[in-house]
């Protein structure tokens, strides 16, 4: 698989993740069935990740992700991205995310993330693993 494909997969997954009109199940197309995601020490399976995506859609008006840096090598990739969460109240949070990805058979099998709240309250740190 080409390195450009890894970057394209990440960007398409984020596009689906932040499109609150898309089907949650469409996110499964980007992940392996045994997908694992670690966020600030919390681990999620694919089912837990889909619940997380649904919880964000229910709790937010909009979510925007802006990739600042992406590096791809072999079956791995890393991003530094900003997540802007806009609540129904209009309140905004800005979270910096450093993420490492592993790919298997053209799909993401692991994401390991650390988050840092740039704008908002410390409760916003929980947005990365909200259920």
PDB file of N, CA, C and O in Angstrom, residues 8-88:
ATOM      1  N   UNK A   8      -4.476   9.410   2.709  1.00  0.00           N
ATOM      2  CA  UNK A   8      -5.828   9.557   2.167  1.00  0.00           C
ATOM      3  C   UNK A   8      -6.853   8.856   3.070  1.00  0.00           C
ATOM      4  O   UNK A   8      -7.931   9.387   3.333  1.00  0.00           O
ATOM      5  N   UNK A   9      -6.502   7.670   3.564  1.00  0.00           N
ATOM      6  CA  UNK A   9      -7.402   6.938   4.464  1.00  0.00           C
ATOM      7  C   UNK A   9      -7.671   7.741   5.733  1.00  0.00           C
ATOM      8  O   UNK A   9      -8.815   7.866   6.175  1.00  0.00           O
ATOM      9  N   UNK A  10      -6.621   8.307   6.320  1.00  0.00           N
ATOM     10  CA  UNK A  10      -6.781   9.112   7.534  1.00  0.00           C
ATOM     11  C   UNK A  10      -7.680  10.317   7.251  1.00  0.00           C
ATOM     12  O   UNK A  10      -8.612  10.610   8.002  1.00  0.00           O
ATOM     13  N   UNK A  11      -7.405  11.013   6.155  1.00  0.00           N
ATOM     14  CA  UNK A  11      -8.209  12.200   5.828  1.00  0.00           C
ATOM     15  C   UNK A  11      -9.669  11.835   5.546  1.00  0.00           C
ATOM     16  O   UNK A  11     -10.589  12.539   5.987  1.00  0.00           O
ATOM     17  N   UNK A  12      -9.908  10.731   4.842  1.00  0.00           N
ATOM     18  CA  UNK A  12     -11.285  10.312   4.556  1.00  0.00           C
ATOM     19  C   UNK A  12     -11.996   9.867   5.830  1.00  0.00           C
ATOM     20  O   UNK A  12     -13.184  10.146   6.014  1.00  0.00           O
ATOM     21  N   UNK A  13     -11.276   9.185   6.713  1.00  0.00           N
ATOM     22  CA  UNK A  13     -11.875   8.758   7.975  1.00  0.00           C
ATOM     23  C   UNK A  13     -12.291   9.980   8.794  1.00  0.00           C
ATOM     24  O   UNK A  13     -13.392  10.043   9.326  1.00  0.00           O
ATOM     25  N   UNK A  14     -11.401  10.995   8.883  1.00  0.00           N
ATOM     26  CA  UNK A  14     -11.748  12.215   9.610  1.00  0.00           C
ATOM     27  C   UNK A  14     -12.930  12.928   8.964  1.00  0.00           C
ATOM     28  O   UNK A  14     -13.787  13.475   9.654  1.00  0.00           O
ATOM     29  N   UNK A  15     -12.984  12.923   7.650  1.00  0.00           N
ATOM     30  CA  UNK A  15     -14.104  13.555   6.948  1.00  0.00           C
ATOM     31  C   UNK A  15     -15.427  12.876   7.323  1.00  0.00           C
ATOM     32  O   UNK A  15     -16.425  13.542   7.598  1.00  0.00           O
ATOM     33  N   UNK A  16     -15.422  11.558   7.357  1.00  0.00           N
ATOM     34  CA  UNK A  16     -16.624  10.809   7.751  1.00  0.00           C
ATOM     35  C   UNK A  16     -16.929  11.021   9.226  1.00  0.00           C
ATOM     36  O   UNK A  16     -18.086  11.218   9.613  1.00  0.00           O
ATOM     37  N   UNK A  17     -15.893  11.003  10.063  1.00  0.00           N
ATOM     38  CA  UNK A  17     -16.038  11.167  11.506  1.00  0.00           C
ATOM     39  C   UNK A  17     -16.688  12.505  11.851  1.00  0.00           C
ATOM     40  O   UNK A  17     -17.509  12.594  12.764  1.00  0.00           O
ATOM     41  N   UNK A  18     -16.338  13.553  11.113  1.00  0.00           N
ATOM     42  CA  UNK A  18     -16.850  14.894  11.415  1.00  0.00           C
ATOM     43  C   UNK A  18     -18.108  15.256  10.627  1.00  0.00           C
ATOM     44  O   UNK A  18     -18.688  16.306  10.866  1.00  0.00           O
ATOM     45  N   UNK A  19     -18.523  14.395   9.704  1.00  0.00           N
ATOM     46  CA  UNK A  19     -19.764  14.624   8.948  1.00  0.00           C
ATOM     47  C   UNK A  19     -20.907  14.008   9.738  1.00  0.00           C
ATOM     48  O   UNK A  19     -21.174  12.807   9.643  1.00  0.00           O
ATOM     49  N   UNK A  20     -21.571  14.822  10.523  1.00  0.00           N
ATOM     50  CA  UNK A  20     -22.621  14.324  11.405  1.00  0.00           C
ATOM     51  C   UNK A  20     -23.854  13.825  10.648  1.00  0.00           C
ATOM     52  O   UNK A  20     -24.759  13.265  11.244  1.00  0.00           O
ATOM     53  N   UNK A  21     -23.891  14.009   9.332  1.00  0.00           N
ATOM     54  CA  UNK A  21     -24.984  13.469   8.522  1.00  0.00           C
ATOM     55  C   UNK A  21     -24.656  12.093   7.953  1.00  0.00           C
ATOM     56  O   UNK A  21     -25.523  11.432   7.399  1.00  0.00           O
ATOM     57  N   UNK A  22     -23.399  11.663   8.078  1.00  0.00           N
ATOM     58  CA  UNK A  22     -23.012  10.346   7.561  1.00  0.00           C
ATOM     59  C   UNK A  22     -23.445   9.265   8.551  1.00  0.00           C
ATOM     60  O   UNK A  22     -23.691   9.531   9.729  1.00  0.00           O
ATOM     61  N   UNK A  23     -23.516   8.048   8.060  1.00  0.00           N
ATOM     62  CA  UNK A  23     -23.858   6.911   8.902  1.00  0.00           C
ATOM     63  C   UNK A  23     -22.654   6.570   9.780  1.00  0.00           C
ATOM     64  O   UNK A  23     -21.536   6.463   9.284  1.00  0.00           O
ATOM     65  N   UNK A  24     -22.883   6.375  11.062  1.00  0.00           N
ATOM     66  CA  UNK A  24     -21.807   5.986  11.986  1.00  0.00           C
ATOM     67  C   UNK A  24     -21.133   4.710  11.490  1.00  0.00           C
ATOM     68  O   UNK A  24     -19.908   4.578  11.557  1.00  0.00           O
ATOM     69  N   UNK A  25     -21.915   3.776  10.983  1.00  0.00           N
ATOM     70  CA  UNK A  25     -21.365   2.488  10.534  1.00  0.00           C
ATOM     71  C   UNK A  25     -20.344   2.655   9.410  1.00  0.00           C
ATOM     72  O   UNK A  25     -19.495   1.782   9.208  1.00  0.00           O
ATOM     73  N   UNK A  26     -20.388   3.771   8.674  1.00  0.00           N
ATOM     74  CA  UNK A  26     -19.431   4.001   7.589  1.00  0.00           C
ATOM     75  C   UNK A  26     -18.004   4.101   8.121  1.00  0.00           C
ATOM     76  O   UNK A  26     -17.044   3.832   7.387  1.00  0.00           O
ATOM     77  N   UNK A  27     -17.835   4.447   9.392  1.00  0.00           N
ATOM     78  CA  UNK A  27     -16.501   4.515   9.982  1.00  0.00           C
ATOM     79  C   UNK A  27     -15.835   3.145  10.025  1.00  0.00           C
ATOM     80  O   UNK A  27     -14.612   3.036   9.956  1.00  0.00           O
ATOM     81  N   UNK A  28     -16.633   2.089  10.103  1.00  0.00           N
ATOM     82  CA  UNK A  28     -16.093   0.726  10.140  1.00  0.00           C
ATOM     83  C   UNK A  28     -15.323   0.385   8.867  1.00  0.00           C
ATOM     84  O   UNK A  28     -14.450  -0.484   8.898  1.00  0.00           O
ATOM     85  N   UNK A  29     -15.629   1.053   7.769  1.00  0.00           N
ATOM     86  CA  UNK A  29     -14.931   0.785   6.511  1.00  0.00           C
ATOM     87  C   UNK A  29     -13.452   1.141   6.584  1.00  0.00           C
ATOM     88  O   UNK A  29     -12.653   0.640   5.794  1.00  0.00           O
ATOM     89  N   UNK A  30     -13.081   2.001   7.511  1.00  0.00           N
ATOM     90  CA  UNK A  30     -11.700   2.453   7.628  1.00  0.00           C
ATOM     91  C   UNK A  30     -10.888   1.637   8.633  1.00  0.00           C
ATOM     92  O   UNK A  30      -9.672   1.769   8.700  1.00  0.00           O
ATOM     93  N   UNK A  31     -11.569   0.804   9.446  1.00  0.00           N
ATOM     94  CA  UNK A  31     -10.918   0.095  10.528  1.00  0.00           C
ATOM     95  C   UNK A  31     -11.020  -1.421  10.359  1.00  0.00           C
ATOM     96  O   UNK A  31     -11.964  -1.915   9.768  1.00  0.00           O
ATOM     97  N   UNK A  32     -10.043  -2.129  10.941  1.00  0.00           N
ATOM     98  CA  UNK A  32     -10.109  -3.586  10.975  1.00  0.00           C
ATOM     99  C   UNK A  32     -11.109  -3.999  12.057  1.00  0.00           C
ATOM    100  O   UNK A  32     -11.373  -3.224  12.985  1.00  0.00           O
ATOM    101  N   UNK A  33     -11.662  -5.213  11.965  1.00  0.00           N
ATOM    102  CA  UNK A  33     -12.620  -5.663  12.992  1.00  0.00           C
ATOM    103  C   UNK A  33     -12.028  -5.697  14.404  1.00  0.00           C
ATOM    104  O   UNK A  33     -12.755  -5.507  15.382  1.00  0.00           O
ATOM    105  N   UNK A  34     -10.711  -5.908  14.520  1.00  0.00           N
ATOM    106  CA  UNK A  34     -10.071  -5.951  15.841  1.00  0.00           C
ATOM    107  C   UNK A  34      -9.428  -4.615  16.216  1.00  0.00           C
ATOM    108  O   UNK A  34      -8.536  -4.552  17.074  1.00  0.00           O
ATOM    109  N   UNK A  35      -9.899  -3.540  15.613  1.00  0.00           N
ATOM    110  CA  UNK A  35      -9.393  -2.182  15.842  1.00  0.00           C
ATOM    111  C   UNK A  35      -9.305  -1.868  17.327  1.00  0.00           C
ATOM    112  O   UNK A  35     -10.184  -2.218  18.106  1.00  0.00           O
ATOM    113  N   UNK A  36      -8.237  -1.176  17.700  1.00  0.00           N
ATOM    114  CA  UNK A  36      -8.063  -0.676  19.065  1.00  0.00           C
ATOM    115  C   UNK A  36      -7.664   0.785  18.985  1.00  0.00           C
ATOM    116  O   UNK A  36      -6.900   1.188  18.118  1.00  0.00           O
ATOM    117  N   UNK A  37      -8.187   1.578  19.917  1.00  0.00           N
ATOM    118  CA  UNK A  37      -7.809   2.975  20.012  1.00  0.00           C
ATOM    119  C   UNK A  37      -7.506   3.283  21.464  1.00  0.00           C
ATOM    120  O   UNK A  37      -8.298   2.984  22.351  1.00  0.00           O
ATOM    121  N   UNK A  38      -6.340   3.872  21.680  1.00  0.00           N
ATOM    122  CA  UNK A  38      -5.940   4.313  23.017  1.00  0.00           C
ATOM    123  C   UNK A  38      -5.933   5.831  23.016  1.00  0.00           C
ATOM    124  O   UNK A  38      -5.289   6.448  22.174  1.00  0.00           O
ATOM    125  N   UNK A  39      -6.651   6.416  23.969  1.00  0.00           N
ATOM    126  CA  UNK A  39      -6.709   7.874  24.098  1.00  0.00           C
ATOM    127  C   UNK A  39      -6.404   8.226  25.548  1.00  0.00           C
ATOM    128  O   UNK A  39      -7.187   7.885  26.439  1.00  0.00           O
ATOM    129  N   UNK A  40      -5.270   8.854  25.764  1.00  0.00           N
ATOM    130  CA  UNK A  40      -4.889   9.290  27.108  1.00  0.00           C
ATOM    131  C   UNK A  40      -5.014   8.158  28.130  1.00  0.00           C
ATOM    132  O   UNK A  40      -5.488   8.349  29.246  1.00  0.00           O
ATOM    133  N   UNK A  41      -4.635   6.954  27.734  1.00  0.00           N
ATOM    134  CA  UNK A  41      -4.657   5.816  28.648  1.00  0.00           C
ATOM    135  C   UNK A  41      -5.937   5.009  28.644  1.00  0.00           C
ATOM    136  O   UNK A  41      -5.983   3.935  29.245  1.00  0.00           O
ATOM    137  N   UNK A  42      -6.987   5.483  27.981  1.00  0.00           N
ATOM    138  CA  UNK A  42      -8.238   4.723  27.868  1.00  0.00           C
ATOM    139  C   UNK A  42      -8.233   3.948  26.563  1.00  0.00           C
ATOM    140  O   UNK A  42      -7.846   4.485  25.535  1.00  0.00           O
ATOM    141  N   UNK A  43      -8.661   2.686  26.590  1.00  0.00           N
ATOM    142  CA  UNK A  43      -8.662   1.869  25.381  1.00  0.00           C
ATOM    143  C   UNK A  43     -10.088   1.599  24.909  1.00  0.00           C
ATOM    144  O   UNK A  43     -10.981   1.340  25.716  1.00  0.00           O
ATOM    145  N   UNK A  44     -10.265   1.669  23.581  1.00  0.00           N
ATOM    146  CA  UNK A  44     -11.565   1.401  22.967  1.00  0.00           C
ATOM    147  C   UNK A  44     -11.421   0.327  21.900  1.00  0.00           C
ATOM    148  O   UNK A  44     -10.430   0.304  21.177  1.00  0.00           O
ATOM    149  N   UNK A  45     -12.434  -0.512  21.803  1.00  0.00           N
ATOM    150  CA  UNK A  45     -12.572  -1.449  20.690  1.00  0.00           C
ATOM    151  C   UNK A  45     -13.272  -0.709  19.551  1.00  0.00           C
ATOM    152  O   UNK A  45     -13.655   0.464  19.710  1.00  0.00           O
ATOM    153  N   UNK A  46     -13.496  -1.387  18.450  1.00  0.00           N
ATOM    154  CA  UNK A  46     -14.227  -0.768  17.341  1.00  0.00           C
ATOM    155  C   UNK A  46     -15.637  -0.387  17.786  1.00  0.00           C
ATOM    156  O   UNK A  46     -16.097   0.724  17.503  1.00  0.00           O
ATOM    157  N   UNK A  47     -16.324  -1.282  18.482  1.00  0.00           N
ATOM    158  CA  UNK A  47     -17.683  -0.960  18.953  1.00  0.00           C
ATOM    159  C   UNK A  47     -17.684   0.245  19.889  1.00  0.00           C
ATOM    160  O   UNK A  47     -18.548   1.116  19.784  1.00  0.00           O
ATOM    161  N   UNK A  48     -16.702   0.316  20.779  1.00  0.00           N
ATOM    162  CA  UNK A  48     -16.614   1.461  21.696  1.00  0.00           C
ATOM    163  C   UNK A  48     -16.302   2.745  20.924  1.00  0.00           C
ATOM    164  O   UNK A  48     -16.827   3.809  21.246  1.00  0.00           O
ATOM    165  N   UNK A  49     -15.462   2.642  19.881  1.00  0.00           N
ATOM    166  CA  UNK A  49     -15.161   3.808  19.056  1.00  0.00           C
ATOM    167  C   UNK A  49     -16.422   4.316  18.349  1.00  0.00           C
ATOM    168  O   UNK A  49     -16.661   5.522  18.288  1.00  0.00           O
ATOM    169  N   UNK A  50     -17.240   3.402  17.850  1.00  0.00           N
ATOM    170  CA  UNK A  50     -18.489   3.804  17.186  1.00  0.00           C
ATOM    171  C   UNK A  50     -19.445   4.450  18.196  1.00  0.00           C
ATOM    172  O   UNK A  50     -20.118   5.434  17.872  1.00  0.00           O
ATOM    173  N   UNK A  51     -19.486   3.943  19.425  1.00  0.00           N
ATOM    174  CA  UNK A  51     -20.292   4.583  20.480  1.00  0.00           C
ATOM    175  C   UNK A  51     -19.741   5.970  20.790  1.00  0.00           C
ATOM    176  O   UNK A  51     -20.500   6.914  21.018  1.00  0.00           O
ATOM    177  N   UNK A  52     -18.419   6.097  20.791  1.00  0.00           N
ATOM    178  CA  UNK A  52     -17.757   7.387  21.015  1.00  0.00           C
ATOM    179  C   UNK A  52     -18.172   8.393  19.941  1.00  0.00           C
ATOM    180  O   UNK A  52     -18.546   9.523  20.250  1.00  0.00           O
ATOM    181  N   UNK A  53     -18.127   7.964  18.689  1.00  0.00           N
ATOM    182  CA  UNK A  53     -18.521   8.844  17.576  1.00  0.00           C
ATOM    183  C   UNK A  53     -19.975   9.266  17.728  1.00  0.00           C
ATOM    184  O   UNK A  53     -20.321  10.433  17.513  1.00  0.00           O
ATOM    185  N   UNK A  54     -20.830   8.350  18.129  1.00  0.00           N
ATOM    186  CA  UNK A  54     -22.245   8.657  18.322  1.00  0.00           C
ATOM    187  C   UNK A  54     -22.437   9.628  19.488  1.00  0.00           C
ATOM    188  O   UNK A  54     -23.245  10.568  19.391  1.00  0.00           O
ATOM    189  N   UNK A  55     -21.695   9.439  20.575  1.00  0.00           N
ATOM    190  CA  UNK A  55     -21.794  10.343  21.729  1.00  0.00           C
ATOM    191  C   UNK A  55     -21.367  11.757  21.345  1.00  0.00           C
ATOM    192  O   UNK A  55     -21.988  12.735  21.772  1.00  0.00           O
ATOM    193  N   UNK A  56     -20.314  11.874  20.526  1.00  0.00           N
ATOM    194  CA  UNK A  56     -19.892  13.200  20.075  1.00  0.00           C
ATOM    195  C   UNK A  56     -20.977  13.847  19.223  1.00  0.00           C
ATOM    196  O   UNK A  56     -21.264  15.038  19.373  1.00  0.00           O
ATOM    197  N   UNK A  57     -21.583  13.084  18.340  1.00  0.00           N
ATOM    198  CA  UNK A  57     -22.645  13.625  17.480  1.00  0.00           C
ATOM    199  C   UNK A  57     -23.838  14.090  18.310  1.00  0.00           C
ATOM    200  O   UNK A  57     -24.474  15.085  17.967  1.00  0.00           O
ATOM    201  N   UNK A  58     -24.136  13.375  19.375  1.00  0.00           N
ATOM    202  CA  UNK A  58     -25.254  13.762  20.237  1.00  0.00           C
ATOM    203  C   UNK A  58     -24.921  14.969  21.107  1.00  0.00           C
ATOM    204  O   UNK A  58     -25.786  15.776  21.407  1.00  0.00           O
ATOM    205  N   UNK A  59     -23.658  15.096  21.513  1.00  0.00           N
ATOM    206  CA  UNK A  59     -23.276  16.145  22.439  1.00  0.00           C
ATOM    207  C   UNK A  59     -22.762  17.429  21.803  1.00  0.00           C
ATOM    208  O   UNK A  59     -22.617  18.437  22.490  1.00  0.00           O
ATOM    209  N   UNK A  60     -22.474  17.373  20.497  1.00  0.00           N
ATOM    210  CA  UNK A  60     -21.904  18.538  19.824  1.00  0.00           C
ATOM    211  C   UNK A  60     -22.768  18.988  18.665  1.00  0.00           C
ATOM    212  O   UNK A  60     -23.477  18.182  18.057  1.00  0.00           O
ATOM    213  N   UNK A  61     -22.678  20.264  18.361  1.00  0.00           N
ATOM    214  CA  UNK A  61     -23.314  20.791  17.153  1.00  0.00           C
ATOM    215  C   UNK A  61     -22.446  20.471  15.941  1.00  0.00           C
ATOM    216  O   UNK A  61     -22.931  20.118  14.877  1.00  0.00           O
ATOM    217  N   UNK A  62     -21.118  20.592  16.159  1.00  0.00           N
ATOM    218  CA  UNK A  62     -20.188  20.381  15.046  1.00  0.00           C
ATOM    219  C   UNK A  62     -18.816  20.007  15.601  1.00  0.00           C
ATOM    220  O   UNK A  62     -18.446  20.404  16.700  1.00  0.00           O
ATOM    221  N   UNK A  63     -18.059  19.260  14.807  1.00  0.00           N
ATOM    222  CA  UNK A  63     -16.683  18.908  15.129  1.00  0.00           C
ATOM    223  C   UNK A  63     -15.849  19.139  13.879  1.00  0.00           C
ATOM    224  O   UNK A  63     -16.210  18.671  12.796  1.00  0.00           O
ATOM    225  N   UNK A  64     -14.779  19.890  14.047  1.00  0.00           N
ATOM    226  CA  UNK A  64     -13.885  20.174  12.917  1.00  0.00           C
ATOM    227  C   UNK A  64     -12.502  19.648  13.263  1.00  0.00           C
ATOM    228  O   UNK A  64     -12.030  19.846  14.389  1.00  0.00           O
ATOM    229  N   UNK A  65     -11.860  18.972  12.324  1.00  0.00           N
ATOM    230  CA  UNK A  65     -10.505  18.469  12.534  1.00  0.00           C
ATOM    231  C   UNK A  65      -9.612  19.034  11.451  1.00  0.00           C
ATOM    232  O   UNK A  65      -9.906  18.924  10.265  1.00  0.00           O
ATOM    233  N   UNK A  66      -8.526  19.622  11.891  1.00  0.00           N
ATOM    234  CA  UNK A  66      -7.552  20.223  10.985  1.00  0.00           C
ATOM    235  C   UNK A  66      -6.202  19.545  11.201  1.00  0.00           C
ATOM    236  O   UNK A  66      -5.613  19.662  12.283  1.00  0.00           O
ATOM    237  N   UNK A  67      -5.736  18.819  10.181  1.00  0.00           N
ATOM    238  CA  UNK A  67      -4.440  18.140  10.281  1.00  0.00           C
ATOM    239  C   UNK A  67      -3.337  19.161  10.027  1.00  0.00           C
ATOM    240  O   UNK A  67      -3.310  19.802   8.978  1.00  0.00           O
ATOM    241  N   UNK A  68      -2.436  19.286  10.981  1.00  0.00           N
ATOM    242  CA  UNK A  68      -1.320  20.218  10.870  1.00  0.00           C
ATOM    243  C   UNK A  68      -0.069  19.533  10.318  1.00  0.00           C
ATOM    244  O   UNK A  68       0.699  20.139   9.581  1.00  0.00           O
ATOM    245  N   UNK A  69       0.142  18.274  10.714  1.00  0.00           N
ATOM    246  CA  UNK A  69       1.300  17.508  10.256  1.00  0.00           C
ATOM    247  C   UNK A  69       0.867  16.061  10.052  1.00  0.00           C
ATOM    248  O   UNK A  69       0.090  15.536  10.849  1.00  0.00           O
ATOM    249  N   UNK A  70       1.397  15.434   9.019  1.00  0.00           N
ATOM    250  CA  UNK A  70       1.177  14.005   8.810  1.00  0.00           C
ATOM    251  C   UNK A  70       2.463  13.401   8.278  1.00  0.00           C
ATOM    252  O   UNK A  70       3.124  13.992   7.414  1.00  0.00           O
ATOM    253  N   UNK A  71       2.837  12.252   8.831  1.00  0.00           N
ATOM    254  CA  UNK A  71       4.022  11.521   8.403  1.00  0.00           C
ATOM    255  C   UNK A  71       3.600  10.072   8.215  1.00  0.00           C
ATOM    256  O   UNK A  71       2.924   9.501   9.077  1.00  0.00           O
ATOM    257  N   UNK A  72       3.984   9.481   7.090  1.00  0.00           N
ATOM    258  CA  UNK A  72       3.657   8.085   6.810  1.00  0.00           C
ATOM    259  C   UNK A  72       4.942   7.319   6.510  1.00  0.00           C
ATOM    260  O   UNK A  72       5.825   7.828   5.818  1.00  0.00           O
ATOM    261  N   UNK A  73       5.015   6.096   7.044  1.00  0.00           N
ATOM    262  CA  UNK A  73       6.170   5.239   6.815  1.00  0.00           C
ATOM    263  C   UNK A  73       5.724   3.795   6.939  1.00  0.00           C
ATOM    264  O   UNK A  73       5.137   3.409   7.959  1.00  0.00           O
ATOM    265  N   UNK A  74       5.981   3.001   5.911  1.00  0.00           N
ATOM    266  CA  UNK A  74       5.646   1.587   5.914  1.00  0.00           C
ATOM    267  C   UNK A  74       4.157   1.409   6.256  1.00  0.00           C
ATOM    268  O   UNK A  74       3.303   1.955   5.574  1.00  0.00           O
ATOM    269  N   UNK A  75       3.852   0.662   7.311  1.00  0.00           N
ATOM    270  CA  UNK A  75       2.453   0.430   7.696  1.00  0.00           C
ATOM    271  C   UNK A  75       2.043   1.299   8.891  1.00  0.00           C
ATOM    272  O   UNK A  75       1.142   0.957   9.641  1.00  0.00           O
ATOM    273  N   UNK A  76       2.719   2.449   9.043  1.00  0.00           N
ATOM    274  CA  UNK A  76       2.461   3.345  10.157  1.00  0.00           C
ATOM    275  C   UNK A  76       2.297   4.778   9.662  1.00  0.00           C
ATOM    276  O   UNK A  76       2.785   5.142   8.603  1.00  0.00           O
ATOM    277  N   UNK A  77       1.639   5.582  10.494  1.00  0.00           N
ATOM    278  CA  UNK A  77       1.493   7.013  10.200  1.00  0.00           C
ATOM    279  C   UNK A  77       1.355   7.746  11.529  1.00  0.00           C
ATOM    280  O   UNK A  77       1.077   7.135  12.565  1.00  0.00           O
ATOM    281  N   UNK A  78       1.551   9.048  11.474  1.00  0.00           N
ATOM    282  CA  UNK A  78       1.364   9.889  12.660  1.00  0.00           C
ATOM    283  C   UNK A  78       0.806  11.229  12.206  1.00  0.00           C
ATOM    284  O   UNK A  78       1.128  11.703  11.113  1.00  0.00           O
ATOM    285  N   UNK A  79      -0.046  11.791  13.036  1.00  0.00           N
ATOM    286  CA  UNK A  79      -0.568  13.130  12.761  1.00  0.00           C
ATOM    287  C   UNK A  79      -0.473  13.977  14.020  1.00  0.00           C
ATOM    288  O   UNK A  79      -0.493  13.468  15.147  1.00  0.00           O
ATOM    289  N   UNK A  80      -0.393  15.262  13.781  1.00  0.00           N
ATOM    290  CA  UNK A  80      -0.672  16.264  14.796  1.00  0.00           C
ATOM    291  C   UNK A  80      -1.863  17.011  14.227  1.00  0.00           C
ATOM    292  O   UNK A  80      -1.799  17.511  13.094  1.00  0.00           O
ATOM    293  N   UNK A  81      -2.960  16.995  14.946  1.00  0.00           N
ATOM    294  CA  UNK A  81      -4.147  17.675  14.436  1.00  0.00           C
ATOM    295  C   UNK A  81      -4.868  18.417  15.562  1.00  0.00           C
ATOM    296  O   UNK A  81      -4.651  18.158  16.732  1.00  0.00           O
ATOM    297  N   UNK A  82      -5.678  19.378  15.137  1.00  0.00           N
ATOM    298  CA  UNK A  82      -6.491  20.154  16.060  1.00  0.00           C
ATOM    299  C   UNK A  82      -7.945  19.752  15.887  1.00  0.00           C
ATOM    300  O   UNK A  82      -8.434  19.652  14.758  1.00  0.00           O
ATOM    301  N   UNK A  83      -8.607  19.530  17.014  1.00  0.00           N
ATOM    302  CA  UNK A  83     -10.039  19.212  17.002  1.00  0.00           C
ATOM    303  C   UNK A  83     -10.774  20.377  17.657  1.00  0.00           C
ATOM    304  O   UNK A  83     -10.510  20.711  18.815  1.00  0.00           O
ATOM    305  N   UNK A  84     -11.656  21.013  16.897  1.00  0.00           N
ATOM    306  CA  UNK A  84     -12.495  22.089  17.423  1.00  0.00           C
ATOM    307  C   UNK A  84     -13.902  21.524  17.614  1.00  0.00           C
ATOM    308  O   UNK A  84     -14.543  21.105  16.662  1.00  0.00           O
ATOM    309  N   UNK A  85     -14.337  21.496  18.868  1.00  0.00           N
ATOM    310  CA  UNK A  85     -15.658  20.992  19.223  1.00  0.00           C
ATOM    311  C   UNK A  85     -16.571  22.171  19.516  1.00  0.00           C
ATOM    312  O   UNK A  85     -16.234  23.023  20.344  1.00  0.00           O
ATOM    313  N   UNK A  86     -17.710  22.209  18.830  1.00  0.00           N
ATOM    314  CA  UNK A  86     -18.698  23.269  19.041  1.00  0.00           C
ATOM    315  C   UNK A  86     -19.949  22.618  19.627  1.00  0.00           C
ATOM    316  O   UNK A  86     -20.581  21.784  18.987  1.00  0.00           O
ATOM    317  N   UNK A  87     -20.268  23.021  20.847  1.00  0.00           N
ATOM    318  CA  UNK A  87     -21.436  22.455  21.526  1.00  0.00           C
ATOM    319  C   UNK A  87     -22.720  23.120  21.031  1.00  0.00           C
ATOM    320  O   UNK A  87     -22.681  24.154  20.382  1.00  0.00           O
ATOM    321  N   UNK A  88     -23.842  22.521  21.383  1.00  0.00           N
ATOM    322  CA  UNK A  88     -25.142  23.083  21.005  1.00  0.00           C
ATOM    323  C   UNK A  88     -25.337  24.470  21.606  1.00  0.00           C
ATOM    324  O   UNK A  88     -26.029  25.309  21.036  1.00  0.00           O
TER     325      UNK A  88
END
